[in-house]
Amino acid sequence: MNKNKETYDGVRYNRSALMVVILLGAFCIIMNQTLLITAYPTIMKDLNISLSTVQWLTTLFLLVSGITIPLSAYLMKQIKSKYLFLTALNLFLMGVLICYFGPTFKYLLFGRLLQGIASGIMLPLIQTIVLTLFQKNERGTAMGFVGLVVALAPAIGPTLSGYIITYFNWKTLFLITIPLILLSEIGALLFFKVSIPLKQSKLDIPSVFLSIIGFGSLLYSISLASTKGWLSKEVIVLLFIGCAVIISFIVRELKISNPLLNLKVFSYSTFSVSVFLSAISYIALLGFESILPDYIQKVHLESPIDSGLILLPGSIVMGLMNPVTGKLFDRFGGRFLIPIGLTLLSLGTFPFLFITETTPILFIAIFYAIRLLGISMVLMPVTTTGMNALPNDMISNGTATNNTLRQIASSFGTAVLVTFLSSHAQATPTQSLAIGSSTLAIKESLEVTDYRHAFAMAFVFCIVALISSLIIFRKKGSNTKKREKKE
């Protein structure tokens, strides 16, 4: 990281400048995931649409992004990194312009579709570029800077959105990203002189269709489960279709010579372990984050802007700590760092099991920050651990596979906690409360109890991840000692 000029595949380039360029492009696209959420009420009013309709702006974005990620592994091997990066930025820019100038909700939805495609290409691409250009003993630090962007961008989105909506038209949200996109494109033209090694192969069309139908059905069924429940007919049918098609996809990928995703990455045990820990950690992280703002707004009656500001310090801690934990990873590895991070995540989650209507906001902000401090010691280190186990020619498949499963895990975690919250709310009997309580007190008591139970579910995921990491790394430590004795 401290060298300006590096050589890769015989080409000299400015590695620091290239990092700034790709991280700037990633920041624009990742921030866009949460930029519109605060604006939903205003958009609903202006376009005269319902809540279930406006939520498609996020659902479609995440759905299309999840479908595109498996295809990214193939694209990275067919198109030079510079041109694929510019393609993603231009798709995103087109989506922004369509959203801004579009007169109806259909245009807004189409613009978000293009942005979802750009997102599905961008994150696996920048991770693969970073992992390819940096040596194994430098990857932790480099991925730490990627983690800084991944943490800060979505955290800034709702706060920035709330400010803009207060003083400007909601369509201004789309304009603010344009200068950053253009700056990133200019930087790519100037500094993007190297590329991930290409390997031309024929695209297997059946694999593409199986991937789209399988992952699309699975992600959509999970998103529906948060509103319709896991036992609804529609969710069960889509889950069955998604799982059945994904199994067919896996069987085909293992048989053909030109797979869309090379699933042989799972033959590397360290990579498989890292994907497992990453998925559970994401369930614990994003499921929790999906309901905490709701608790702050409904129980403490804070505005969306204020709830974003309450949680912002924790996101800043996570963002700033990512480069630090990256350096610690390069020095000590993930064997000790990851269990410590998961311990902090569990300790930061546990107090939320005892929240009340009068829990101080400072209490929420502090323990939320502890959670994200723990996450900063887990997500990028566990990803880097897995990728370091792969040969360079399989890294693009590794990043695409890891990001696909992470997308599914984050959707699953959110759906589980949201459905757990709503189903428990419906099942909680009001008769169990004291007869003398007022209607408002009953409602508040039920609400807080439901949130406590949902937070308890998040705590269970944290403990599962922690225990798994302790078992896994203990076994790996034992195996290492046995090999040393033999030698």
PDB file of C-alpha atoms in Angstrom, residues 246-428:
ATOM      1  CA  ILE A 246     -30.130 -24.374  -7.878  1.00  0.00           C
ATOM      2  CA  ILE A 247     -29.470 -28.092  -7.296  1.00  0.00           C
ATOM      3  CA  SER A 248     -29.765 -28.626 -11.079  1.00  0.00           C
ATOM      4  CA  PHE A 249     -27.402 -25.661 -11.582  1.00  0.00           C
ATOM      5  CA  ILE A 250     -24.822 -27.159  -9.189  1.00  0.00           C
ATOM      6  CA  VAL A 251     -24.980 -30.587 -10.851  1.00  0.00           C
ATOM      7  CA  ARG A 252     -24.495 -29.031 -14.290  1.00  0.00           C
ATOM      8  CA  GLU A 253     -21.609 -26.774 -13.159  1.00  0.00           C
ATOM      9  CA  LEU A 254     -19.729 -29.778 -11.774  1.00  0.00           C
ATOM     10  CA  LYS A 255     -20.132 -31.745 -15.012  1.00  0.00           C
ATOM     11  CA  ILE A 256     -19.439 -29.281 -17.834  1.00  0.00           C
ATOM     12  CA  SER A 257     -15.992 -28.042 -18.930  1.00  0.00           C
ATOM     13  CA  ASN A 258     -16.989 -24.351 -19.105  1.00  0.00           C
ATOM     14  CA  PRO A 259     -19.027 -23.702 -15.939  1.00  0.00           C
ATOM     15  CA  LEU A 260     -20.537 -20.295 -15.281  1.00  0.00           C
ATOM     16  CA  LEU A 261     -19.303 -20.645 -11.676  1.00  0.00           C
ATOM     17  CA  ASN A 262     -16.405 -22.975 -10.956  1.00  0.00           C
ATOM     18  CA  LEU A 263     -17.733 -24.669  -7.817  1.00  0.00           C
ATOM     19  CA  LYS A 264     -14.449 -26.496  -7.327  1.00  0.00           C
ATOM     20  CA  VAL A 265     -13.570 -23.576  -5.062  1.00  0.00           C
ATOM     21  CA  PHE A 266     -15.389 -25.571  -2.364  1.00  0.00           C
ATOM     22  CA  SER A 267     -12.748 -28.307  -2.615  1.00  0.00           C
ATOM     23  CA  TYR A 268     -10.537 -25.900  -0.651  1.00  0.00           C
ATOM     24  CA  SER A 269     -11.650 -26.463   2.945  1.00  0.00           C
ATOM     25  CA  THR A 270     -10.460 -23.062   4.203  1.00  0.00           C
ATOM     26  CA  PHE A 271     -12.549 -21.304   1.572  1.00  0.00           C
ATOM     27  CA  SER A 272     -15.615 -23.397   2.452  1.00  0.00           C
ATOM     28  CA  VAL A 273     -15.186 -22.559   6.143  1.00  0.00           C
ATOM     29  CA  SER A 274     -14.798 -18.841   5.390  1.00  0.00           C
ATOM     30  CA  VAL A 275     -18.000 -18.813   3.310  1.00  0.00           C
ATOM     31  CA  PHE A 276     -19.894 -20.553   6.122  1.00  0.00           C
ATOM     32  CA  LEU A 277     -18.679 -18.084   8.777  1.00  0.00           C
ATOM     33  CA  SER A 278     -19.276 -15.127   6.466  1.00  0.00           C
ATOM     34  CA  ALA A 279     -22.868 -16.215   5.778  1.00  0.00           C
ATOM     35  CA  ILE A 280     -23.731 -16.688   9.477  1.00  0.00           C
ATOM     36  CA  SER A 281     -22.072 -13.368  10.363  1.00  0.00           C
ATOM     37  CA  TYR A 282     -24.091 -11.585   7.700  1.00  0.00           C
ATOM     38  CA  ILE A 283     -27.312 -13.110   9.038  1.00  0.00           C
ATOM     39  CA  ALA A 284     -26.385 -11.856  12.528  1.00  0.00           C
ATOM     40  CA  LEU A 285     -25.444  -8.407  11.215  1.00  0.00           C
ATOM     41  CA  LEU A 286     -28.094  -7.473   8.673  1.00  0.00           C
ATOM     42  CA  GLY A 287     -31.043  -9.182  10.325  1.00  0.00           C
ATOM     43  CA  PHE A 288     -30.328  -7.094  13.416  1.00  0.00           C
ATOM     44  CA  GLU A 289     -29.801  -3.890  11.433  1.00  0.00           C
ATOM     45  CA  SER A 290     -33.130  -4.328   9.671  1.00  0.00           C
ATOM     46  CA  ILE A 291     -35.137  -4.058  12.905  1.00  0.00           C
ATOM     47  CA  LEU A 292     -33.045  -1.747  15.134  1.00  0.00           C
ATOM     48  CA  PRO A 293     -33.992   1.471  13.230  1.00  0.00           C
ATOM     49  CA  ASP A 294     -37.619   0.333  13.383  1.00  0.00           C
ATOM     50  CA  TYR A 295     -37.354  -0.049  17.172  1.00  0.00           C
ATOM     51  CA  ILE A 296     -35.801   3.428  17.528  1.00  0.00           C
ATOM     52  CA  GLN A 297     -38.517   5.069  15.414  1.00  0.00           C
ATOM     53  CA  LYS A 298     -41.564   3.203  16.784  1.00  0.00           C
ATOM     54  CA  VAL A 299     -40.673   2.856  20.461  1.00  0.00           C
ATOM     55  CA  HIS A 300     -38.561   5.982  20.991  1.00  0.00           C
ATOM     56  CA  LEU A 301     -40.513   7.964  18.378  1.00  0.00           C
ATOM     57  CA  GLU A 302     -37.354   9.284  16.730  1.00  0.00           C
ATOM     58  CA  SER A 303     -37.440  10.519  13.129  1.00  0.00           C
ATOM     59  CA  PRO A 304     -35.760   8.492  10.357  1.00  0.00           C
ATOM     60  CA  ILE A 305     -32.990  11.114  10.174  1.00  0.00           C
ATOM     61  CA  ASP A 306     -32.360  10.978  13.916  1.00  0.00           C
ATOM     62  CA  SER A 307     -32.364   7.171  13.940  1.00  0.00           C
ATOM     63  CA  GLY A 308     -29.753   7.255  11.190  1.00  0.00           C
ATOM     64  CA  LEU A 309     -27.639   9.696  13.193  1.00  0.00           C
ATOM     65  CA  ILE A 310     -27.923   7.499  16.311  1.00  0.00           C
ATOM     66  CA  LEU A 311     -26.511   4.526  14.389  1.00  0.00           C
ATOM     67  CA  LEU A 312     -23.977   6.501  12.351  1.00  0.00           C
ATOM     68  CA  PRO A 313     -21.178   6.492  15.007  1.00  0.00           C
ATOM     69  CA  GLY A 314     -21.210   2.689  15.025  1.00  0.00           C
ATOM     70  CA  SER A 315     -20.897   2.569  11.246  1.00  0.00           C
ATOM     71  CA  ILE A 316     -18.040   5.084  11.385  1.00  0.00           C
ATOM     72  CA  VAL A 317     -16.280   2.888  13.981  1.00  0.00           C
ATOM     73  CA  MET A 318     -16.682  -0.107  11.687  1.00  0.00           C
ATOM     74  CA  GLY A 319     -15.461   1.800   8.648  1.00  0.00           C
ATOM     75  CA  LEU A 320     -12.384   3.281  10.350  1.00  0.00           C
ATOM     76  CA  MET A 321     -11.482   0.003  12.049  1.00  0.00           C
ATOM     77  CA  ASN A 322     -11.559  -2.040   8.827  1.00  0.00           C
ATOM     78  CA  PRO A 323      -8.094  -0.854   7.642  1.00  0.00           C
ATOM     79  CA  VAL A 324      -6.731  -1.396  11.182  1.00  0.00           C
ATOM     80  CA  THR A 325      -8.099  -4.939  11.413  1.00  0.00           C
ATOM     81  CA  GLY A 326      -6.782  -5.511   7.894  1.00  0.00           C
ATOM     82  CA  LYS A 327      -3.245  -4.734   9.090  1.00  0.00           C
ATOM     83  CA  LEU A 328      -3.759  -6.954  12.133  1.00  0.00           C
ATOM     84  CA  PHE A 329      -4.873  -9.735   9.792  1.00  0.00           C
ATOM     85  CA  ASP A 330      -1.708  -9.381   7.688  1.00  0.00           C
ATOM     86  CA  ARG A 331       0.358  -9.695  10.872  1.00  0.00           C
ATOM     87  CA  PHE A 332      -1.504 -12.316  12.924  1.00  0.00           C
ATOM     88  CA  GLY A 333      -3.920 -13.999  10.499  1.00  0.00           C
ATOM     89  CA  GLY A 334      -7.597 -14.758  11.109  1.00  0.00           C
ATOM     90  CA  ARG A 335      -7.292 -17.596  13.621  1.00  0.00           C
ATOM     91  CA  PHE A 336      -7.379 -15.246  16.632  1.00  0.00           C
ATOM     92  CA  LEU A 337      -8.886 -12.124  15.050  1.00  0.00           C
ATOM     93  CA  ILE A 338     -12.153 -13.715  13.875  1.00  0.00           C
ATOM     94  CA  PRO A 339     -13.166 -15.396  17.194  1.00  0.00           C
ATOM     95  CA  ILE A 340     -12.370 -12.135  19.051  1.00  0.00           C
ATOM     96  CA  GLY A 341     -14.560 -10.225  16.582  1.00  0.00           C
ATOM     97  CA  LEU A 342     -17.430 -12.683  16.975  1.00  0.00           C
ATOM     98  CA  THR A 343     -17.087 -12.438  20.781  1.00  0.00           C
ATOM     99  CA  LEU A 344     -17.440  -8.641  20.571  1.00  0.00           C
ATOM    100  CA  LEU A 345     -20.406  -9.067  18.221  1.00  0.00           C
ATOM    101  CA  SER A 346     -22.101 -11.387  20.732  1.00  0.00           C
ATOM    102  CA  LEU A 347     -21.318  -9.112  23.711  1.00  0.00           C
ATOM    103  CA  GLY A 348     -22.655  -6.107  21.801  1.00  0.00           C
ATOM    104  CA  THR A 349     -25.873  -7.949  20.924  1.00  0.00           C
ATOM    105  CA  PHE A 350     -26.622  -9.459  24.360  1.00  0.00           C
ATOM    106  CA  PRO A 351     -27.717  -6.175  26.109  1.00  0.00           C
ATOM    107  CA  PHE A 352     -30.431  -5.689  23.474  1.00  0.00           C
ATOM    108  CA  LEU A 353     -32.246  -8.678  24.965  1.00  0.00           C
ATOM    109  CA  PHE A 354     -33.149  -6.426  27.925  1.00  0.00           C
ATOM    110  CA  ILE A 355     -34.202  -3.179  26.228  1.00  0.00           C
ATOM    111  CA  THR A 356     -37.294  -1.307  27.423  1.00  0.00           C
ATOM    112  CA  GLU A 357     -39.295   1.745  26.381  1.00  0.00           C
ATOM    113  CA  THR A 358     -36.954   3.885  28.515  1.00  0.00           C
ATOM    114  CA  THR A 359     -33.609   2.445  27.388  1.00  0.00           C
ATOM    115  CA  PRO A 360     -31.271   5.450  26.877  1.00  0.00           C
ATOM    116  CA  ILE A 361     -30.364   6.291  23.300  1.00  0.00           C
ATOM    117  CA  LEU A 362     -26.698   6.480  24.364  1.00  0.00           C
ATOM    118  CA  PHE A 363     -26.938   2.835  25.524  1.00  0.00           C
ATOM    119  CA  ILE A 364     -28.191   1.815  22.053  1.00  0.00           C
ATOM    120  CA  ALA A 365     -25.473   3.800  20.253  1.00  0.00           C
ATOM    121  CA  ILE A 366     -22.632   2.390  22.413  1.00  0.00           C
ATOM    122  CA  PHE A 367     -23.562  -1.293  22.165  1.00  0.00           C
ATOM    123  CA  TYR A 368     -24.387  -0.943  18.471  1.00  0.00           C
ATOM    124  CA  ALA A 369     -20.869   0.436  17.989  1.00  0.00           C
ATOM    125  CA  ILE A 370     -19.437  -2.558  19.903  1.00  0.00           C
ATOM    126  CA  ARG A 371     -21.331  -4.888  17.545  1.00  0.00           C
ATOM    127  CA  LEU A 372     -19.884  -3.192  14.482  1.00  0.00           C
ATOM    128  CA  LEU A 373     -16.391  -3.133  15.993  1.00  0.00           C
ATOM    129  CA  GLY A 374     -16.709  -6.911  16.226  1.00  0.00           C
ATOM    130  CA  ILE A 375     -18.007  -7.165  12.664  1.00  0.00           C
ATOM    131  CA  SER A 376     -14.992  -5.152  11.423  1.00  0.00           C
ATOM    132  CA  MET A 377     -12.805  -7.951  12.828  1.00  0.00           C
ATOM    133  CA  VAL A 378     -14.837 -10.648  11.079  1.00  0.00           C
ATOM    134  CA  LEU A 379     -16.210  -9.904   7.604  1.00  0.00           C
ATOM    135  CA  MET A 380     -13.158  -8.784   5.612  1.00  0.00           C
ATOM    136  CA  PRO A 381     -10.695 -11.015   7.558  1.00  0.00           C
ATOM    137  CA  VAL A 382     -12.859 -14.108   7.034  1.00  0.00           C
ATOM    138  CA  THR A 383     -13.260 -13.251   3.324  1.00  0.00           C
ATOM    139  CA  THR A 384      -9.510 -12.700   2.906  1.00  0.00           C
ATOM    140  CA  THR A 385      -8.745 -15.966   4.735  1.00  0.00           C
ATOM    141  CA  GLY A 386     -10.887 -17.866   2.259  1.00  0.00           C
ATOM    142  CA  MET A 387      -9.521 -16.107  -0.804  1.00  0.00           C
ATOM    143  CA  ASN A 388      -5.909 -16.625   0.273  1.00  0.00           C
ATOM    144  CA  ALA A 389      -6.571 -20.367   0.123  1.00  0.00           C
ATOM    145  CA  LEU A 390      -7.450 -20.181  -3.590  1.00  0.00           C
ATOM    146  CA  PRO A 391      -5.036 -20.049  -6.528  1.00  0.00           C
ATOM    147  CA  ASN A 392      -5.128 -16.729  -8.397  1.00  0.00           C
ATOM    148  CA  ASP A 393      -6.980 -18.153 -11.393  1.00  0.00           C
ATOM    149  CA  MET A 394      -9.927 -19.143  -9.145  1.00  0.00           C
ATOM    150  CA  ILE A 395     -10.264 -15.870  -7.225  1.00  0.00           C
ATOM    151  CA  SER A 396     -12.943 -14.453  -9.555  1.00  0.00           C
ATOM    152  CA  ASN A 397     -15.061 -17.577  -9.003  1.00  0.00           C
ATOM    153  CA  GLY A 398     -14.385 -17.355  -5.281  1.00  0.00           C
ATOM    154  CA  THR A 399     -15.520 -13.721  -4.987  1.00  0.00           C
ATOM    155  CA  ALA A 400     -18.633 -14.365  -7.093  1.00  0.00           C
ATOM    156  CA  THR A 401     -19.569 -17.461  -5.064  1.00  0.00           C
ATOM    157  CA  ASN A 402     -18.904 -15.737  -1.743  1.00  0.00           C
ATOM    158  CA  ASN A 403     -20.920 -12.641  -2.690  1.00  0.00           C
ATOM    159  CA  THR A 404     -23.825 -14.733  -3.996  1.00  0.00           C
ATOM    160  CA  LEU A 405     -24.101 -16.706  -0.758  1.00  0.00           C
ATOM    161  CA  ARG A 406     -23.619 -13.515   1.259  1.00  0.00           C
ATOM    162  CA  GLN A 407     -26.526 -11.897  -0.609  1.00  0.00           C
ATOM    163  CA  ILE A 408     -28.734 -14.906   0.141  1.00  0.00           C
ATOM    164  CA  ALA A 409     -27.625 -14.920   3.795  1.00  0.00           C
ATOM    165  CA  SER A 410     -28.322 -11.206   4.274  1.00  0.00           C
ATOM    166  CA  SER A 411     -31.791 -11.573   2.739  1.00  0.00           C
ATOM    167  CA  PHE A 412     -32.456 -14.670   4.847  1.00  0.00           C
ATOM    168  CA  GLY A 413     -31.327 -12.978   8.061  1.00  0.00           C
ATOM    169  CA  THR A 414     -33.537  -9.965   7.460  1.00  0.00           C
ATOM    170  CA  ALA A 415     -36.552 -12.111   6.563  1.00  0.00           C
ATOM    171  CA  VAL A 416     -36.137 -14.406   9.578  1.00  0.00           C
ATOM    172  CA  LEU A 417     -35.961 -11.587  12.120  1.00  0.00           C
ATOM    173  CA  VAL A 418     -38.739  -9.542  10.503  1.00  0.00           C
ATOM    174  CA  THR A 419     -41.108 -12.528  10.280  1.00  0.00           C
ATOM    175  CA  PHE A 420     -40.121 -13.603  13.790  1.00  0.00           C
ATOM    176  CA  LEU A 421     -40.963 -10.112  15.007  1.00  0.00           C
ATOM    177  CA  SER A 422     -44.327  -9.852  13.217  1.00  0.00           C
ATOM    178  CA  SER A 423     -45.462 -13.437  13.900  1.00  0.00           C
ATOM    179  CA  HIS A 424     -44.650 -13.129  17.579  1.00  0.00           C
ATOM    180  CA  ALA A 425     -46.533  -9.834  17.705  1.00  0.00           C
ATOM    181  CA  GLN A 426     -49.624 -11.569  16.354  1.00  0.00           C
ATOM    182  CA  ALA A 427     -49.254 -14.512  18.739  1.00  0.00           C
ATOM    183  CA  THR A 428     -48.663 -12.510  21.948  1.00  0.00           C
TER     184      THR A 428
END
